[in-house]
C-alpha cells in the first residue's frame, strides 16, 4: 500500500507574531486577545475563557458550542494570542478538521483574521497549505493520486538519484533536485499559503511543492489539515512525526472522531485482494531471480544490513518514505529482522505461505469471529508461522521493494495491504477482532468472503496524540453527552464544557411529533416501520410541512434502504404528487455525483423561490458535510431515530468490547450514537444567530428522557414540555406561528446587548456574571 | 380492455369574449353587446362589425338607471367626457342582463383604470422622489421654457426602457411540479380510463420532456393522430413507474434512453458550486481495503431484487423530473443573460469582468464564514460596477484618433510595477536635500504659500452667499437639461429632429433671456466680482455655434 501522500497536508501556517492592530481588544483572564470583529457573542467570550484555562493547565479539553457561533474564530484568536504572549509555551497550532470545505473555511477565517489584524508592515506571517496533488506540477497528465505517487517515487527515489549521478541520462525530477539543493536553506517568505499558493510558489522557485510542504510544516506557526494526517499511523509517521511537543492540537467537528480512529486501523481483505496479492508475489519472485543473476551483491548487502539491524540508517532519506508502518510508533520493534525472513527468497516464500493460509481461511461457509491471539495460534498450528516475523512484515516488504529498486510501487497495493494486516494482527492482541463472513447478510446465496480485521478501540489510534502534545482540544457543535468522549477515547480532560447559544429571539424550534392525526404512534422502530399507517403519517407530515414552510425543507431518514421503501410507498399512495404541488422533490442517492447534482438543483430551486424538499439519509454524505443555511433549510425533519444497523457483527463486537473495557452499556452507546447523528442532521439548518429553522423529530421515542437528554444542550433548552408528543396538526400550528414570527425583520440592534456585545457591554459587571452561566461544566 | 379517451380543450386564440348580451339597443337600434378582455363593443343586429367600441381603459365610470324605472339602461362615461347609453330591451331578462353586465364591468374597470392612471402616477412619483427633477420641472415647464410633453418625452423614454423590457418578455410562467399528477386518470364507469389533457398540460409535458416533443413532431400527424399519440403516451411504460421494462415496440423507449443520457450528462457535468460537491468533500485518505465500511462489491447491482431496482428507478426519476421542471422554468430566463455574456466577450470586455469578479468558490466560501451581525455597520455591501468598456470609463470620450491610451491591463501592470518599486524603495539618505530647503518647499506648497496663490477655488464658497449658490445650481441643472435635449438632436437626420433642434435653440435663447439674464443682473447688483455665469454662457455659446454651423450647412445644401 502506498501511504496517502497524495492527500497530504492541507494547510500550514507560519506566523511570526508581532504587532497586531485589531478591532476588538479583549482581556481574557489576563491575556490580551485580538478579535477581528466589532462585536462579540457572549458565548465566544466564555469559550475563550475555558480555552485559556485549558492551555494554562497544559491539558486536554472537550468543548461543545453550537455551530454558527463563531467557534473557529474564537479558537484562532485565543490560541494565536497565547502563542504571542507565551512563545515558549505554545509553539504551534495544529488545526484538524474533517471535510475539505471545512478546511478551506478555516483557512479563509485565518485570512480574515490576519488581514483585519495587521497594518504594521513588520508583521510577518506565513501560512501554508499543501496537498500532494501538487505533484501534478510535474505530472499533469496523471489523474490518480496513486499514479502520481508511483511516478513521483520513480523519479525521486534515492537509488534513482544515485544512478543519475553516474548516468545523467537517467531522468530525475527537476523540481525535487532543485528543492533538495537549495530549498532547505532559503527561508520561505512569511505569509499565508494555501494549496494553490504553495503550488504557485513552488512553480516560481522550481521547487517541488510537496517536499517543500513537508519541510515547511515543521516551521509553520499554524497548520491546518485533515484528521488523517495526525490519526492514521500510516500517514502521521510521514507527515506529523516531527511536530513539536509544545503544539496545541485542535480537532474541530470532532463528533465522529472515534470512527476516524477506528477506520485508520482497520483492514478488509476480500478474495480479489488475495488474487492481486498473488500476482504481486509472483512479480516479486521473478524480479528476485532476475536480480540474482545480474546483481547478487545487492541482495547480499541487504541481507547483511538486516542482520545488523541497521535499516534505520538508510531510511532517513525522505523520498524513500513511501511505505510506512501501519502500527503506532511506540509499537514498532527496534530490533533486527528475524532470520527466517531475512533473505529475499525466504521472505517471498513466507508471504506465499501466509497468502495461502488466508485463502484457506476465506474458503469457509459459516461466519467466524476470533480474536488476534486465536488467529495467531491457528496460523502457527496450520502453517507454522510465528508471531515475530509477522510483526516485521511491513518493514521487511519496504526494505525489499527498495532493494529491488521497483520504481513503480503503485501496483503493489495488495501485498502492502496484506503485510500491514500481518503486522497489525501480530502487534495488537487487544482491541481488535477478526470476522470472516462468507457472504453478505442480504445476499446469502452469493459467495463473497470478506475478512474484516477491525479495530474496536478508538483510543488506540489517538493515544499517541494525547500522549505527545501538551494540549488537545476536541470541539464540535454536537458532542453531547460530553462525558462519553473522554471515556471512549480514554483520556483525562482538564476542561469539559458545553456552551449554549445566547439568542435575542428563539430562532430554533425543536418539535417532537409522536402521533399522526389519527393518533397512531409515529416511529421508525423496527417492528412498526413497515406499518402502512406509520408511512402514511410520515407522508402526511411532510405534505403538511411542505405547505407551510417557505423555501427549503430537508428531511432525513434513518437509512438508505428505509428511504427507498418509504419513497416507493409514498409514490404509490400519491403523497409525493401532492407534495410536488408545493415543492420540487430531490432525493439523495448512493451515487455521490448524482447527489451533488440533486443538491445543486435543490439549492437552485430554493434560490429562485420555487422551494424544494431534499430527502436525505442520516450518516450519509449530505448529513455530514453540507450546511443548509438560511433559506436552504427552513425546516429539518428527522424521520425516526437514526440507530446504526445493529445486526452488523463488527458493531456487535465493538459494543461488547465497549461494555467489557469501558463499562459503557450497549444501549447507552447506541442511543448516544443515534442521537449525535440526529443532532448533526437537525443542526445542519441552524448556522448562525440570524438564521432560523424548524427542527422536527418525527418519532415518539425522542420524547423519552434518555433520548432527549442526549441532545446537545443548545437544542434541549428550547424543547419545552408542551412540544414533546405532538400530532401533525399541532406541529403545523406551532410551525406556522414560529415561521411567521421569525420572518419579521431582525436587525442588529435587536441583538445588541443580549446576544451580541460591544466591548463596553462586555466589560460590565452583570454581563460578566451572565457569561459565567453560559458554560456548563459536565 | 382499457380504452383511453382524451379531451383536448384548446383555448380560443382570438380575442376572448367574456359576455354576450343580445337585444341591447343603442341609439334606437337593436344589437348585441359584447364584453371582451380589453374592450366593450356593440354591433347592430345583422351586421358583423362593431359600431361602438370602447377600450376599458378609456372608460371613467358606468352609470345605471335606478330600479323601478321603465327603461333599463347602462351608461358609460368616458374620460373624454362623452357617454354612451345602452338600453336593455329583452323584456323578461332585461334587468338580469344589465346586472350581469354591470357586475362584470365592475370587476374589469378598476384593473384598467390603474393602467390609465399609471402614467400620471409614475410622473408624479418621479417628481416627488427626485427633488432635482422637480426643480427642473419648475424651472423649465412651469416657467414655460419647454412644454410638459417635451419634458416628459425624454424622461419617460428613459424609464420605459425598463418597462418595455418587463412588458415584452413577460415573466415566464413556470411549470407546476405536479403537472403529471393533474392528469390523474378518472375511471369512466365502463372499465376505461379517462385522461383530461389541456393545452397547459401538453405545454408542460413538452417543456419538461423535450424528447416527447420531438417524438410528437416526428409522428403527428403523419404516423398517427394527436389522440393516438397521447393514448400511446399514457399506455407507455415511459409514463409509468416501471420504466425499466420499456419494450422495444414502444415509441417512447427511446425517450427513456434519452432521459437517462441527459441525467448522466448532467451528472458528469458536475456542479459549479464547490460547497455542494460531495465528490471532493472528503480528503480521502483511506486506501482500498482499509477502514470498517464494507467494501461495495461489484456484483451488487445484479443481485438486487427487482423491487429495489424499481425503487431506485423511482428516485432517479424524481430527481430527473425535478431537475427538468426547474430547468424548463429557467431556460427562458437564462437565454438573454447568455447572450449578454456573449456580446461582452466579443467586444473584448470579458477579460475585464473576469479580472474583477472573484471566482465562485471564493464567493461561496466567503458567504459560508461571514458573520454579518458581528461586523460593524462600517461594512456596507458594495455593488460592483459592471462596465461594458472599462477603457472608455477611465478615459472619458477622448477622440478616437489619439491612439496612445493605455488599456486597463497596462494600468494594472503599471500599478503593480509601481507597487513593486515602492516595496523595494530605499531612500538614499546621503543624497537628500537639506532640511531648510525641504521646509521652505513645504511652506511654499502649503495654502497661502508662494506656489498656492492661484487657488481661489476654495474662497468662492465663502464669497458667494448660499442662496446665490443654490440658484446657480438650479440654473446649471436646467441649462444642462436643455442642452442635453439640444445635443441629442444631432446628428439631425429626420425632419422631426430638424424641427426639434430649431425649437430647442429658441428654448435655449428663451432660457438665457428669462433665467440667466435676471440672475446676472442680480449678481451685479450684489457686486460680486467673480464671473459666476461665464461657464454657462460658454456652454450656451457653444450650442449656438453648433446651431449656426448646422444652419449654414443646411442653407448651402438647399441652394
PDB file of C-alpha atoms in Angstrom, chain A residues 582-664:
ATOM      1  CA  UNK A 582     -45.983  22.648  -3.249  1.00  0.00           C
ATOM      2  CA  UNK A 583     -42.334  21.979  -3.828  1.00  0.00           C
ATOM      3  CA  UNK A 584     -39.910  20.178  -6.050  1.00  0.00           C
ATOM      4  CA  UNK A 585     -38.519  16.930  -4.692  1.00  0.00           C
ATOM      5  CA  UNK A 586     -34.880  15.917  -4.766  1.00  0.00           C
ATOM      6  CA  UNK A 587     -33.554  12.714  -3.304  1.00  0.00           C
ATOM      7  CA  UNK A 588     -30.117  11.653  -2.195  1.00  0.00           C
ATOM      8  CA  UNK A 589     -28.821   8.589  -3.992  1.00  0.00           C
ATOM      9  CA  UNK A 590     -25.925   6.312  -3.259  1.00  0.00           C
ATOM     10  CA  UNK A 591     -24.015   7.861  -6.098  1.00  0.00           C
ATOM     11  CA  UNK A 592     -22.110  10.913  -4.938  1.00  0.00           C
ATOM     12  CA  UNK A 593     -22.040  12.668  -8.290  1.00  0.00           C
ATOM     13  CA  UNK A 594     -25.745  12.241  -8.748  1.00  0.00           C
ATOM     14  CA  UNK A 595     -26.409  13.531  -5.275  1.00  0.00           C
ATOM     15  CA  UNK A 596     -24.202  16.552  -5.851  1.00  0.00           C
ATOM     16  CA  UNK A 597     -26.265  17.404  -8.852  1.00  0.00           C
ATOM     17  CA  UNK A 598     -29.501  16.963  -6.933  1.00  0.00           C
ATOM     18  CA  UNK A 599     -28.106  19.160  -4.189  1.00  0.00           C
ATOM     19  CA  UNK A 600     -27.184  21.909  -6.545  1.00  0.00           C
ATOM     20  CA  UNK A 601     -30.581  21.804  -8.169  1.00  0.00           C
ATOM     21  CA  UNK A 602     -32.137  21.847  -4.757  1.00  0.00           C
ATOM     22  CA  UNK A 603     -30.274  24.999  -3.868  1.00  0.00           C
ATOM     23  CA  UNK A 604     -31.192  26.497  -7.189  1.00  0.00           C
ATOM     24  CA  UNK A 605     -34.846  25.818  -6.540  1.00  0.00           C
ATOM     25  CA  UNK A 606     -34.596  27.400  -3.091  1.00  0.00           C
ATOM     26  CA  UNK A 607     -32.771  30.339  -4.582  1.00  0.00           C
ATOM     27  CA  UNK A 608     -35.322  31.155  -7.248  1.00  0.00           C
ATOM     28  CA  UNK A 609     -38.209  30.943  -4.845  1.00  0.00           C
ATOM     29  CA  UNK A 610     -39.770  27.731  -6.024  1.00  0.00           C
ATOM     30  CA  UNK A 611     -38.912  25.871  -2.885  1.00  0.00           C
ATOM     31  CA  UNK A 612     -37.762  22.313  -2.703  1.00  0.00           C
ATOM     32  CA  UNK A 613     -37.537  19.275  -0.499  1.00  0.00           C
ATOM     33  CA  UNK A 614     -34.398  17.237  -0.151  1.00  0.00           C
ATOM     34  CA  UNK A 615     -34.843  13.686   1.044  1.00  0.00           C
ATOM     35  CA  UNK A 616     -31.645  12.521   2.556  1.00  0.00           C
ATOM     36  CA  UNK A 617     -30.094   9.960   4.864  1.00  0.00           C
ATOM     37  CA  UNK A 618     -28.631  10.371   8.314  1.00  0.00           C
ATOM     38  CA  UNK A 619     -24.976   9.270   8.319  1.00  0.00           C
ATOM     39  CA  UNK A 620     -24.967   9.972   4.596  1.00  0.00           C
ATOM     40  CA  UNK A 621     -22.633  12.407   2.955  1.00  0.00           C
ATOM     41  CA  UNK A 622     -25.162  15.180   2.932  1.00  0.00           C
ATOM     42  CA  UNK A 623     -25.798  14.946   6.647  1.00  0.00           C
ATOM     43  CA  UNK A 624     -22.096  15.023   7.364  1.00  0.00           C
ATOM     44  CA  UNK A 625     -20.825  17.769   5.185  1.00  0.00           C
ATOM     45  CA  UNK A 626     -23.451  20.065   3.726  1.00  0.00           C
ATOM     46  CA  UNK A 627     -24.836  23.087   5.514  1.00  0.00           C
ATOM     47  CA  UNK A 628     -28.303  24.369   4.800  1.00  0.00           C
ATOM     48  CA  UNK A 629     -28.032  27.989   5.775  1.00  0.00           C
ATOM     49  CA  UNK A 630     -30.949  30.365   5.780  1.00  0.00           C
ATOM     50  CA  UNK A 631     -33.482  29.645   3.090  1.00  0.00           C
ATOM     51  CA  UNK A 632     -31.713  26.461   2.035  1.00  0.00           C
ATOM     52  CA  UNK A 633     -33.138  24.860   5.121  1.00  0.00           C
ATOM     53  CA  UNK A 634     -36.075  26.405   6.906  1.00  0.00           C
ATOM     54  CA  UNK A 635     -37.127  23.093   8.364  1.00  0.00           C
ATOM     55  CA  UNK A 636     -35.398  19.820   9.035  1.00  0.00           C
ATOM     56  CA  UNK A 637     -37.468  16.723   9.566  1.00  0.00           C
ATOM     57  CA  UNK A 638     -35.832  13.720  11.154  1.00  0.00           C
ATOM     58  CA  UNK A 639     -37.902  10.672  10.295  1.00  0.00           C
ATOM     59  CA  UNK A 640     -37.148   8.153  13.006  1.00  0.00           C
ATOM     60  CA  UNK A 641     -34.185   7.674  15.296  1.00  0.00           C
ATOM     61  CA  UNK A 642     -31.052   7.020  13.243  1.00  0.00           C
ATOM     62  CA  UNK A 643     -29.770   3.933  15.004  1.00  0.00           C
ATOM     63  CA  UNK A 644     -26.871   2.242  13.360  1.00  0.00           C
ATOM     64  CA  UNK A 645     -27.551  -1.116  11.716  1.00  0.00           C
ATOM     65  CA  UNK A 646     -27.349  -3.224  14.842  1.00  0.00           C
ATOM     66  CA  UNK A 647     -27.139  -6.626  13.207  1.00  0.00           C
ATOM     67  CA  UNK A 648     -23.665  -5.976  11.878  1.00  0.00           C
ATOM     68  CA  UNK A 649     -21.156  -8.297  13.501  1.00  0.00           C
ATOM     69  CA  UNK A 650     -18.477  -5.665  13.602  1.00  0.00           C
ATOM     70  CA  UNK A 651     -20.754  -3.394  15.544  1.00  0.00           C
ATOM     71  CA  UNK A 652     -21.747  -6.169  17.904  1.00  0.00           C
ATOM     72  CA  UNK A 653     -18.122  -6.922  18.587  1.00  0.00           C
ATOM     73  CA  UNK A 654     -17.444  -3.290  19.239  1.00  0.00           C
ATOM     74  CA  UNK A 655     -20.369  -2.982  21.613  1.00  0.00           C
ATOM     75  CA  UNK A 656     -19.175  -5.980  23.526  1.00  0.00           C
ATOM     76  CA  UNK A 657     -15.725  -4.513  23.752  1.00  0.00           C
ATOM     77  CA  UNK A 658     -17.074  -1.178  24.982  1.00  0.00           C
ATOM     78  CA  UNK A 659     -19.057  -2.958  27.636  1.00  0.00           C
ATOM     79  CA  UNK A 660     -16.152  -5.042  28.829  1.00  0.00           C
ATOM     80  CA  UNK A 661     -13.441  -2.432  28.651  1.00  0.00           C
ATOM     81  CA  UNK A 662     -15.132   0.888  29.314  1.00  0.00           C
ATOM     82  CA  UNK A 663     -18.271  -0.165  31.149  1.00  0.00           C
ATOM     83  CA  UNK A 664     -20.480   1.513  28.582  1.00  0.00           C
TER      84      UNK A 664
END
